[in-house]
XYZ file of N, CA and C in Angstrom:
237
model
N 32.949 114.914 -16.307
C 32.292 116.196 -16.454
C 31.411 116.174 -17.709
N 30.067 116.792 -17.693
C 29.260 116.776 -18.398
C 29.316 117.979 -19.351
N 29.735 118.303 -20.693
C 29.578 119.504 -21.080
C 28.390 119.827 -22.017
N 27.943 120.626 -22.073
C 26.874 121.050 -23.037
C 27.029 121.835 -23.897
N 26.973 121.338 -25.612
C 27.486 121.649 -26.639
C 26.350 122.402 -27.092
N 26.473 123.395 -27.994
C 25.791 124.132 -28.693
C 25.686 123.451 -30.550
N 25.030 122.479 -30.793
C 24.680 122.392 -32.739
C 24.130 123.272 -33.144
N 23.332 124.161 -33.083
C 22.566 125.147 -33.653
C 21.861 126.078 -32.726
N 21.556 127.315 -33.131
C 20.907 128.109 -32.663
C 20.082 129.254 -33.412
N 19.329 128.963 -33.594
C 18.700 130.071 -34.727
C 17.461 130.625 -33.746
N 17.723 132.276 -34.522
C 16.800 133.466 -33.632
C 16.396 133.797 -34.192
N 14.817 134.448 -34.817
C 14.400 134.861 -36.007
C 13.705 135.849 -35.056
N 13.039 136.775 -35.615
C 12.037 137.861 -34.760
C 10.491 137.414 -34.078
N 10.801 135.837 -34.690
C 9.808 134.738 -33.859
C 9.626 134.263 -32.870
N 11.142 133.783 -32.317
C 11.202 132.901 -31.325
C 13.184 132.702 -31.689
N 13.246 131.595 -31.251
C 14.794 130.967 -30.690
C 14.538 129.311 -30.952
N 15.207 128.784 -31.868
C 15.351 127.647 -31.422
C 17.178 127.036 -31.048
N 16.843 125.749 -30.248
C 18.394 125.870 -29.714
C 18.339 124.372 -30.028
N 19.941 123.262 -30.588
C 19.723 122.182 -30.378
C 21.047 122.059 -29.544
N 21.157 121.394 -28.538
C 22.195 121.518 -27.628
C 22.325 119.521 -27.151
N 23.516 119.493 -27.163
C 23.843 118.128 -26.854
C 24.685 117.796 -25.307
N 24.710 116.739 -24.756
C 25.711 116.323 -23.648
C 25.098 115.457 -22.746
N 25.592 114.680 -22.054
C 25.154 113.018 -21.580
C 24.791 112.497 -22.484
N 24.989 112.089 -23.770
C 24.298 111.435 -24.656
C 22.980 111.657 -25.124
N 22.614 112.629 -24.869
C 21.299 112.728 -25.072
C 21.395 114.334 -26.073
N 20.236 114.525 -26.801
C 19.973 116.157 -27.591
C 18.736 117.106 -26.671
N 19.005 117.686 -26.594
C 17.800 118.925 -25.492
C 17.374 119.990 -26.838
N 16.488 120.078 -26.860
C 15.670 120.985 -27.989
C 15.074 121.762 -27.196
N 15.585 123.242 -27.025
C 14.538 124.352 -26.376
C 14.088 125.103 -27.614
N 13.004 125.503 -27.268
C 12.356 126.647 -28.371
C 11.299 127.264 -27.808
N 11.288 128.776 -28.019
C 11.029 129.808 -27.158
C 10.413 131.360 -28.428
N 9.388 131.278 -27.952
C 8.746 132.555 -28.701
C 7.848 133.432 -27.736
N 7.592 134.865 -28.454
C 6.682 135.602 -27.004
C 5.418 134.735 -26.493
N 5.315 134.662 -25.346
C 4.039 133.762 -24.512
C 4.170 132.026 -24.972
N 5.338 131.614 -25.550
C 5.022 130.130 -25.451
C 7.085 129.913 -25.310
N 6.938 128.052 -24.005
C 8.328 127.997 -24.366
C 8.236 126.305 -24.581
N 9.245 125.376 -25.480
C 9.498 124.302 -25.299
C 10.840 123.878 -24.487
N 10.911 122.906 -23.557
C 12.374 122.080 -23.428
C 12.355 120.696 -23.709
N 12.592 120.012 -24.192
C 12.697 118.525 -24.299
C 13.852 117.492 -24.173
N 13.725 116.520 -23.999
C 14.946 115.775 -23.915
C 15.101 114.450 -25.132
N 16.295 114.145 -26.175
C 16.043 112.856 -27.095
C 16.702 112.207 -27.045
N 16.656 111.113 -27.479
C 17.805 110.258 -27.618
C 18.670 110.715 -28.572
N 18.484 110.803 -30.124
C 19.326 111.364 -30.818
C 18.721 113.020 -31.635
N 20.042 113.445 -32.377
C 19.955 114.791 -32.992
C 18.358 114.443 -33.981
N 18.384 113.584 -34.792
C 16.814 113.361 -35.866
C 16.082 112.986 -35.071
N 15.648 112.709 -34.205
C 14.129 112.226 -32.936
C 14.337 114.085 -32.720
N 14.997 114.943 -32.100
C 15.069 115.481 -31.844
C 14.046 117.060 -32.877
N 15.263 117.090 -34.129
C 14.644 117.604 -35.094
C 13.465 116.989 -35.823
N 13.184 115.968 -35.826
C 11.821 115.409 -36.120
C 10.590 116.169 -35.299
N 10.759 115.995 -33.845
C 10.007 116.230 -32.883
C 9.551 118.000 -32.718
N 10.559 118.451 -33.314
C 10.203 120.205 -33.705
C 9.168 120.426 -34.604
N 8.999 119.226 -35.302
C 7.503 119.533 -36.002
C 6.614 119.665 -35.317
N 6.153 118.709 -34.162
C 5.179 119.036 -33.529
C 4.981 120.222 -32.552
N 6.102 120.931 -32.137
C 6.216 121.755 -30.969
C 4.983 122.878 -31.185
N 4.046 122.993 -29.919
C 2.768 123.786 -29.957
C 3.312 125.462 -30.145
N 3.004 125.857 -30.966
C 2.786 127.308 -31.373
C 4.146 127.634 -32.116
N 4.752 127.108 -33.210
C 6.307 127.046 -33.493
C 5.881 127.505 -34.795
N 5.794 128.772 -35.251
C 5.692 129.474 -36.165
C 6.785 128.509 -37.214
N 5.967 128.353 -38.446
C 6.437 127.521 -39.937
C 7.777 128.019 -40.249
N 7.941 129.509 -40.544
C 9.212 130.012 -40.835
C 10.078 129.848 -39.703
N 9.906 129.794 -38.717
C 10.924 129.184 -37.180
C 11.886 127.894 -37.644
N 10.376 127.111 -37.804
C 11.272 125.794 -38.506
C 11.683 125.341 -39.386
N 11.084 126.237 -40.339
C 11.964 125.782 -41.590
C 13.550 126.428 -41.439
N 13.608 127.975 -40.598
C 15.064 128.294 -40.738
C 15.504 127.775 -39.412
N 15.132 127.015 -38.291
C 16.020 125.620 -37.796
C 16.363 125.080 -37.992
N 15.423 124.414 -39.373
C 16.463 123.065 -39.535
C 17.479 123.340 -40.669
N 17.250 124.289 -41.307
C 18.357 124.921 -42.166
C 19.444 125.040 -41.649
N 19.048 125.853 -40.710
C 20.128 126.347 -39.424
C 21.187 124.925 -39.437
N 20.200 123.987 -38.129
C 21.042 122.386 -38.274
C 21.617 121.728 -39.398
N 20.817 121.665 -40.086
C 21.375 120.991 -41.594
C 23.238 121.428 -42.162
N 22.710 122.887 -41.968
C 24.176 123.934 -42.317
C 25.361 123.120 -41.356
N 24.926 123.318 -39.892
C 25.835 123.024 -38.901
C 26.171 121.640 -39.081
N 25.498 120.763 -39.067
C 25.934 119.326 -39.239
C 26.820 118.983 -40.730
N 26.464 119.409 -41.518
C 27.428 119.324 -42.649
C 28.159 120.105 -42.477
N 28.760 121.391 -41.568
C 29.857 121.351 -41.508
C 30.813 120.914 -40.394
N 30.486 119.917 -39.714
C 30.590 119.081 -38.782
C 30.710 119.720 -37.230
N 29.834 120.339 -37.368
C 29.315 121.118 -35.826
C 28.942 119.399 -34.645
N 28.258 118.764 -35.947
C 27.934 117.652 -34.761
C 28.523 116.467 -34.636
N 30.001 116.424 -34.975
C 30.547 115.871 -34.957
C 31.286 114.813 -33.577
């Protein structure tokens, strides 16, 4: 059985970003009014790396994502 884990989720009055794990792989959705991303990575940093580029991903989105992640992984959310 395949489960799908939740590492982070941060909602700002921007958008949503989500980093979600399971089959070995990380899925990065991110979602704001009129634009959405889904992606698929090999790991959690390809993953959060790759949020830099995401088209229309308001600056403050990502900076409090990866805060968001950062928080969660040190406290071993991604364990």
């Amino acid at each position: 059985m395949n489960v799908t884990r939740h590492l982070s989720d941060t909602r700002t009055g921007e958008g949503r970003v989500r980093f979600l794990t399971g089959g070995g792989r990380v899925r990065l959705v991110a979602e704001g009014p009129g634009w959405q991303h889904d992606s698929l990575h090999a790991t959690l940093k390809d993953a959060a790396t790759f949020l830099a580029v995401v088209p229309r991903l308001p600056q403050s989105l990502y900076e409090q994502a990866l805060d968001d992640l950062e928080r969660q992984t040190q406290l071993g959310g991604a364990a």
